[in-house]
Short mmCIF file of C-alpha atoms and ligand atoms in Angstrom, two decimals:
data_model
loop_
_atom_site.label_atom_id
_atom_site.label_comp_id
_atom_site.label_asym_id
_atom_site.label_seq_id
_atom_site.Cartn_x
_atom_site.Cartn_y
_atom_site.Cartn_z
CA MET A 171 152.95 70.71 68.48
CA LEU A 172 152.64 69.03 71.86
CA PHE A 173 151.71 71.33 74.72
CA SER A 174 154.78 70.15 76.68
CA GLU A 175 157.08 71.22 73.80
CA ILE A 176 156.18 74.93 74.03
CA THR A 177 159.04 77.08 75.37
CA LYS A 178 158.46 78.06 78.97
CA VAL A 179 160.50 79.73 81.70
CA LYS A 180 159.83 78.37 85.18
CA LEU A 181 158.60 81.17 87.44
CA ILE A 182 156.27 79.21 89.78
CA GLU A 183 156.75 76.46 92.32
CA GLU A 184 153.86 74.24 91.25
CA PRO A 185 151.29 73.35 92.23
CA THR A 186 149.83 76.39 93.97
CA ALA A 187 147.90 75.50 97.15
CA LEU A 188 144.40 74.06 96.95
CA GLU A 189 142.60 74.70 100.22
CA THR A 190 139.12 74.03 101.52
CA MET A 191 136.98 76.97 102.70
CA GLU A 192 135.19 75.23 105.53
CA ARG A 193 133.89 78.31 107.28
CA LEU A 194 132.49 79.70 104.02
CA GLN A 195 130.88 76.34 103.27
CA LYS A 196 129.25 76.33 106.70
CA HIS A 197 128.15 79.94 106.30
CA LEU A 198 126.49 79.18 102.94
CA GLY A 199 125.23 75.70 103.80
CA CYS A 200 126.52 74.20 100.55
CA ALA A 201 128.79 71.32 99.41
CA SER A 202 132.60 71.66 99.75
CA VAL A 203 134.15 74.82 98.35
CA TYR A 204 137.86 74.98 97.51
CA VAL A 205 140.12 77.89 96.71
CA LYS A 206 143.13 77.52 94.43
CA ARG A 207 145.65 80.02 95.73
CA ASP A 208 147.16 81.43 92.55
CA ASP A 209 147.48 84.62 94.58
CA CYS A 210 150.26 82.95 96.59
CA MET A 211 153.31 82.63 94.40
CA THR A 212 156.84 83.69 95.25
CA LEU A 213 157.40 86.02 92.27
CA GLY A 214 156.30 89.63 92.69
CA MET A 215 153.35 88.74 94.99
CA GLY A 216 151.93 86.28 92.45
CA GLY A 217 148.71 86.12 90.46
CA ASN A 218 147.29 84.68 87.22
CA LYS A 219 149.61 86.66 85.00
CA VAL A 220 152.65 84.79 86.33
CA ARG A 221 151.35 81.67 84.60
CA SER A 222 151.11 83.56 81.28
CA LEU A 223 154.51 85.15 81.90
CA GLU A 224 156.11 81.70 82.03
CA TYR A 225 155.21 81.46 78.33
CA TRP A 226 155.67 85.13 77.40
CA MET A 227 159.17 85.13 78.93
CA GLY A 228 159.79 81.79 77.21
CA GLU A 229 159.12 83.53 73.90
CA ALA A 230 161.29 86.50 74.95
CA GLN A 231 164.18 84.14 75.71
CA ARG A 232 163.63 82.17 72.52
CA ILE A 233 164.22 85.33 70.45
CA ASN A 234 167.05 86.48 72.79
CA ALA A 235 165.16 89.62 73.78
CA ASP A 236 167.16 92.19 75.74
CA VAL A 237 164.11 94.27 76.69
CA ILE A 238 160.44 93.51 77.30
CA VAL A 239 157.71 96.11 76.81
CA VAL A 240 154.43 95.94 78.71
CA ALA A 241 151.52 98.41 78.61
CA GLY A 242 148.63 98.95 81.00
CA ALA A 243 147.07 101.26 83.56
CA PRO A 244 149.13 102.16 86.66
CA VAL A 245 146.99 99.66 88.61
CA SER A 246 147.81 96.83 86.17
CA ASN A 247 148.81 93.53 87.75
CA GLN A 248 150.20 92.40 84.39
CA CYS A 249 152.66 95.32 84.32
CA ARG A 250 153.81 94.65 87.89
CA LEU A 251 154.32 90.94 87.28
CA ALA A 252 156.09 91.50 83.94
CA ALA A 253 158.45 93.90 85.74
CA ALA A 254 159.01 91.24 88.43
CA ALA A 255 159.72 88.50 85.86
CA ALA A 256 162.12 90.80 84.01
CA ALA A 257 163.92 91.61 87.26
CA LYS A 258 164.22 87.92 88.12
CA LEU A 259 165.58 87.01 84.66
CA GLY A 260 167.83 90.08 84.34
CA ILE A 261 166.07 91.63 81.32
CA LYS A 262 165.25 95.33 81.01
CA CYS A 263 161.53 96.18 81.32
CA LEU A 264 159.79 99.20 79.85
CA VAL A 265 156.34 99.84 81.36
CA LEU A 266 153.98 102.12 79.39
CA HIS A 267 151.17 103.40 81.57
CA SER A 268 147.98 104.64 79.94
CA SER A 269 147.55 107.60 82.27
CA GLU A 270 148.76 111.15 82.65
CA PRO A 271 151.95 111.55 84.68
CA GLY A 272 151.40 112.32 88.33
CA ALA A 273 149.47 109.19 89.36
CA LYS A 274 149.87 108.56 93.09
CA ILE A 275 152.84 106.26 93.71
CA GLU A 276 151.13 103.42 95.53
CA GLY A 277 150.00 99.83 94.92
CA ASN A 278 151.35 98.29 91.71
CA LEU A 279 152.86 101.56 90.47
CA LEU A 280 155.09 101.75 93.55
CA LEU A 281 156.14 98.12 93.02
CA ASN A 282 156.99 98.76 89.34
CA TYR A 283 159.52 101.37 90.41
CA LEU A 284 160.93 99.09 93.13
CA LEU A 285 161.30 96.29 90.57
CA GLY A 286 163.59 98.55 88.53
CA ALA A 287 161.32 98.98 85.50
CA GLU A 288 161.51 102.09 83.33
CA VAL A 289 158.07 103.63 83.80
CA ARG A 290 156.64 105.99 81.16
CA PHE A 291 153.21 107.66 81.06
CA ILE A 292 151.58 107.82 77.63
CA GLY A 293 148.40 109.75 78.53
CA ALA A 294 144.89 108.47 79.25
CA VAL A 295 144.52 106.56 75.95
CA ASP A 296 142.17 103.63 75.25
CA GLU A 297 143.20 99.99 74.80
CA VAL A 298 143.54 100.26 71.01
CA ARG A 299 145.75 103.36 71.09
CA ARG A 300 147.81 101.88 73.95
CA LYS A 301 148.62 98.86 71.78
CA GLU A 302 149.58 101.14 68.86
CA ILE A 303 151.94 103.14 71.08
CA ALA A 304 153.47 99.93 72.42
CA LEU A 305 154.07 98.69 68.85
CA GLU A 306 155.62 102.07 67.92
CA GLU A 307 157.93 101.65 70.90
CA ILE A 308 158.91 98.14 69.74
CA PHE A 309 159.71 99.59 66.30
CA LYS A 310 161.89 102.34 67.84
CA LEU A 311 163.74 99.85 70.06
CA LYS A 312 164.47 97.63 67.05
CA ALA A 313 165.75 100.64 65.07
CA ALA A 314 168.08 101.40 67.98
CA GLY A 315 169.59 97.89 67.77
CA HIS A 316 167.63 96.19 70.58
CA THR A 317 165.69 92.93 70.49
CA PRO A 318 162.40 93.80 72.22
CA TYR A 319 159.50 91.50 73.09
CA LEU A 320 155.98 92.83 73.64
CA ILE A 321 154.23 91.15 76.57
CA GLY A 322 150.55 90.31 76.15
CA ASP A 323 149.96 88.08 73.10
CA PRO A 324 146.87 86.06 74.15
CA ILE A 325 147.88 83.09 71.97
CA VAL A 326 151.02 82.62 74.03
CA GLY A 327 149.55 83.81 77.34
CA ALA A 328 146.63 81.37 77.20
CA MET A 329 149.08 78.51 77.74
CA GLY A 330 149.37 79.64 81.37
CA TYR A 331 145.83 78.72 82.33
CA LEU A 332 145.74 75.72 80.06
CA SER A 333 148.46 74.40 82.37
CA CYS A 334 146.48 75.58 85.42
CA ALA A 335 143.52 73.44 84.37
CA LEU A 336 145.79 70.39 84.03
CA GLU A 337 147.38 71.18 87.40
CA LEU A 338 144.05 71.60 89.18
CA HIS A 339 142.72 68.38 87.70
CA GLU A 340 145.74 66.38 88.91
CA GLN A 341 145.72 68.05 92.33
CA ALA A 342 141.98 67.49 92.82
CA LYS A 343 142.44 63.83 91.87
CA LEU A 344 145.22 63.37 94.45
CA LYS A 345 143.06 65.01 97.13
CA ASN A 346 139.98 63.12 96.03
CA ALA A 347 138.28 66.51 95.98
CA GLY A 348 135.70 65.82 93.26
CA ILE A 349 135.70 69.42 92.03
CA LYS A 350 132.95 70.06 89.48
CA HIS A 351 132.45 73.83 89.30
CA VAL A 352 135.32 76.26 88.74
CA PHE A 353 134.91 80.02 89.15
CA LEU A 354 137.16 82.49 87.32
CA PRO A 355 136.97 86.22 86.55
CA GLY A 356 135.91 87.04 82.98
CA SER A 357 137.90 89.96 81.60
CA MET A 358 140.17 90.20 78.52
CA GLY A 359 139.84 86.48 77.85
CA THR A 360 143.38 85.12 77.91
CA THR A 361 143.12 83.38 81.27
CA GLU A 362 139.61 82.12 80.55
CA ALA A 363 140.47 80.77 77.07
CA GLY A 364 143.49 78.94 78.47
CA PHE A 365 141.45 77.25 81.18
CA ILE A 366 138.74 76.33 78.64
CA LEU A 367 141.34 74.72 76.34
CA GLY A 368 142.81 72.80 79.27
CA ASN A 369 139.35 71.58 80.27
CA LYS A 370 138.77 70.45 76.71
CA MET A 371 142.10 68.59 76.62
CA LEU A 372 141.07 66.79 79.81
CA GLY A 373 137.69 65.76 78.39
CA TYR A 374 135.59 68.42 80.18
CA PRO A 375 135.83 67.42 83.87
CA PHE A 376 134.91 70.95 84.99
CA GLU A 377 131.90 73.24 84.56
CA ILE A 378 133.55 76.65 84.12
CA HIS A 379 131.75 79.71 85.52
CA LEU A 380 133.09 83.03 84.25
CA ILE A 381 131.94 86.08 86.16
CA SER A 382 132.37 89.03 83.84
CA VAL A 383 134.08 92.00 85.46
CA GLU A 384 134.37 94.03 82.27
CA TYR A 385 132.26 93.11 79.23
CA SER A 386 128.79 91.94 78.22
CA ILE A 387 128.25 88.19 77.88
CA SER A 388 128.42 88.37 74.07
CA GLU A 389 131.57 90.50 73.95
CA LEU A 390 133.40 88.31 76.46
CA GLY A 391 132.22 85.21 74.61
CA ASN A 392 133.49 86.60 71.28
CA ARG A 393 136.86 87.45 72.77
CA ILE A 394 137.25 83.99 74.26
CA GLU A 395 136.14 82.26 71.08
CA GLU A 396 138.68 84.23 69.05
CA ILE A 397 141.51 83.44 71.48
CA CYS A 398 140.56 79.74 71.63
CA THR A 399 140.46 79.51 67.83
CA ASN A 400 143.71 81.41 67.20
CA THR A 401 145.54 79.62 70.00
CA SER A 402 144.53 76.21 68.74
CA LYS A 403 145.49 77.09 65.17
CA HIS A 404 148.83 78.59 66.19
CA TRP A 405 149.96 75.66 68.32
CA GLY A 406 148.36 73.03 66.11
CA PHE A 407 145.90 71.71 68.69
CA ASN A 408 143.06 69.69 67.28
CA PHE A 409 140.20 71.92 68.41
CA ASN A 410 136.77 72.59 67.00
CA PRO A 411 136.01 76.28 67.60
CA LEU A 412 132.27 75.61 67.48
CA SER A 413 132.54 73.76 70.75
CA TRP A 414 134.57 76.35 72.66
CA ASN A 415 131.62 77.03 75.00
CA LYS A 416 130.91 73.45 76.04
CA ASN A 417 130.69 73.40 79.87
CA VAL A 418 131.21 77.20 79.96
CA HIS A 419 128.78 79.58 81.67
CA ILE A 420 129.19 83.35 81.46
CA TYR A 421 127.46 85.81 83.78
CA ASP A 422 127.34 89.60 83.57
CA GLN A 423 124.84 90.33 86.32
CA TYR A 424 127.60 90.83 88.90
CA LEU A 425 129.31 93.60 86.94
CA GLY A 426 127.32 96.47 88.48
CA GLY A 427 128.38 99.92 87.22
CA GLY A 428 131.27 98.42 85.20
CA TYR A 429 134.95 97.59 85.29
CA ASP A 430 136.68 98.53 88.53
CA ILE A 431 133.51 100.02 90.05
CA PRO A 432 132.70 98.17 93.28
CA THR A 433 129.22 96.85 94.02
CA GLU A 434 127.69 96.37 97.43
CA LYS A 435 128.16 92.61 96.99
CA SER A 436 131.79 92.86 95.84
CA LEU A 437 132.68 94.92 98.91
CA GLU A 438 130.86 92.38 101.06
CA ALA A 439 132.83 89.61 99.36
CA ILE A 440 136.13 91.24 100.34
CA SER A 441 135.01 91.28 103.99
CA LEU A 442 133.58 87.75 103.78
CA ALA A 443 136.78 86.14 102.42
CA ALA A 444 138.94 87.99 104.94
CA SER A 445 136.77 87.41 108.01
CA LEU A 446 135.82 83.78 107.28
CA GLU A 447 138.90 82.45 105.51
CA GLY A 448 141.78 84.84 106.30
CA PHE A 449 142.72 85.82 102.75
CA PHE A 450 142.27 88.96 100.72
CA LEU A 451 140.35 89.70 97.53
CA GLU A 452 140.79 92.88 95.52
CA ASN A 453 138.32 95.30 94.04
CA THR A 454 138.42 94.72 90.28
CA TYR A 455 138.53 90.99 89.52
CA THR A 456 138.38 88.62 92.44
CA SER A 457 135.76 90.31 94.65
CA LYS A 458 133.09 90.36 91.92
CA THR A 459 133.92 86.77 91.01
CA PHE A 460 133.69 85.68 94.62
CA ALA A 461 130.40 87.59 95.00
CA GLY A 462 129.03 85.82 91.93
CA MET A 463 130.12 82.45 93.26
CA VAL A 464 128.51 83.13 96.65
CA ASP A 465 125.25 84.10 94.96
CA LEU A 466 125.23 80.96 92.80
CA LEU A 467 126.11 78.74 95.77
CA GLN A 468 123.15 80.24 97.61
CA ASN A 469 120.63 80.22 94.79
CA ASP A 470 121.49 77.61 92.17
CA LYS A 471 120.35 74.23 93.46
CA THR A 472 122.68 72.20 91.20
CA ILE A 473 125.84 74.17 91.92
CA LYS A 474 125.07 74.36 95.64
CA ASP A 475 125.05 70.56 96.02
CA GLU A 476 128.24 69.90 94.03
CA VAL A 477 131.89 70.67 94.83
CA SER A 478 133.17 74.08 93.73
CA CYS A 479 136.54 75.79 93.41
CA PHE A 480 137.29 79.50 93.33
CA ILE A 481 140.51 80.30 91.50
CA HIS A 482 142.09 83.23 93.27
CA THR A 483 143.88 85.13 90.51
CA GLY A 484 145.68 87.56 92.83
CA GLY A 485 145.96 91.33 92.54
CA LEU A 486 146.57 92.08 96.21
CA PRO A 487 148.65 95.29 95.70
CA THR A 488 145.62 97.08 94.27
CA LEU A 489 143.85 96.65 97.61
CA PHE A 490 146.31 99.22 98.93
CA ALA A 491 145.33 101.83 96.35
CA LEU A 492 141.54 101.93 96.57
CA GLY A 493 141.21 105.46 97.89
CA ASP A 494 139.52 106.72 101.05
CA GLU A 495 135.94 106.46 99.84
CA ILE A 496 136.09 102.72 99.12
CA ASN A 497 138.22 102.08 102.21
CA LYS A 498 135.52 103.69 104.37
CA LYS A 499 132.79 101.54 102.78
CA LEU A 500 134.94 98.44 103.32
CA ILE A 501 135.52 98.96 107.01
CA SER A 502 131.86 99.78 107.64
CA ASN A 503 130.87 96.32 106.33
C1 PLP B 612 143.95 89.64 89.45
C2 PLP B 612 143.46 89.41 88.06
N1 PLP B 612 142.51 88.49 87.85
C3 PLP B 612 142.00 88.27 86.63
C4 PLP B 612 142.43 88.98 85.53
C5 PLP B 612 141.81 88.72 84.19
O1 PLP B 612 142.69 88.06 83.33
P1 PLP B 612 142.49 88.16 81.73
O2 PLP B 612 142.93 89.51 81.33
O3 PLP B 612 143.41 87.11 81.22
O4 PLP B 612 141.07 87.90 81.45
C6 PLP B 612 143.43 89.96 85.70
C7 PLP B 612 143.88 90.77 84.55
O5 PLP B 612 144.71 91.63 84.65
C8 PLP B 612 143.96 90.17 86.99
O6 PLP B 612 144.89 91.10 87.20
#
């Protein structure tokens, strides 16, 4: 199947902005650094998941779904953006939050309610159990005569960042930007695998730097390899899984205490992006990625002298739900 033949619902005015970060470049004394503003989209405050949702909602429409189900923590950007896409397209959205009821209504959780989603709390279960509960819910909805669609299949979602790679390549060409190094958060793997497949389709113009915010290098690598392989098989792309990691570099030294736990450098990164470039990073994904990029631009001679691009994957609402302790650290920076 050709990539352009895959069902997609348009949710983004493309391309998202590609800006230079001149003050950051001066501060670091390196070659040009760009930021691709995937955090600035019109739907639901934007972010990387909107690109995946174009394909997930495409699948939902293809099967005539009357309800979408999405599962995640109350801070999940994916849940918020699925609720926003459902609102925009007039489909019911059921959000299953893996937490006990009583979470403070702020950040993404507040927005989920405003977007009109049905929000249910399923207890503080792990990722595996959360998926099982979501599938049970799909089964119940079908038995009740609905046509549900479960948001989150990586094979479909990866198409979002495959298209982002193509978009960035075209945009950089028009601007004569000469972008070589691309920085992305490394987490569940869907976004990363999509970008890797796009880079492969283009003939590897980019060196992709994935800053892990969740897993070890081997676990993230395994996840990405699996998604790349399954995605290629499913859509019939001619792709050799052995070469998934060509031009891909994974780092886990910026992870600190683990997922969602800030490091000194990630808090500094939030202040740096805001005070030098006037945009906001969040705690979980973008601040650690930005911190990793800053470190590599300062200390890796090759990267420092070539043009880089930070892909801002969004997540702004979570900045408003960090809690007093982190807020205090942030403003003392
Ligand atoms: C703002 C932001 N950036 C990056 C990611 C990572 O994306 P993925 O789960 O596709 O690895 C997420 C995931 O929720 C996110 O919300």
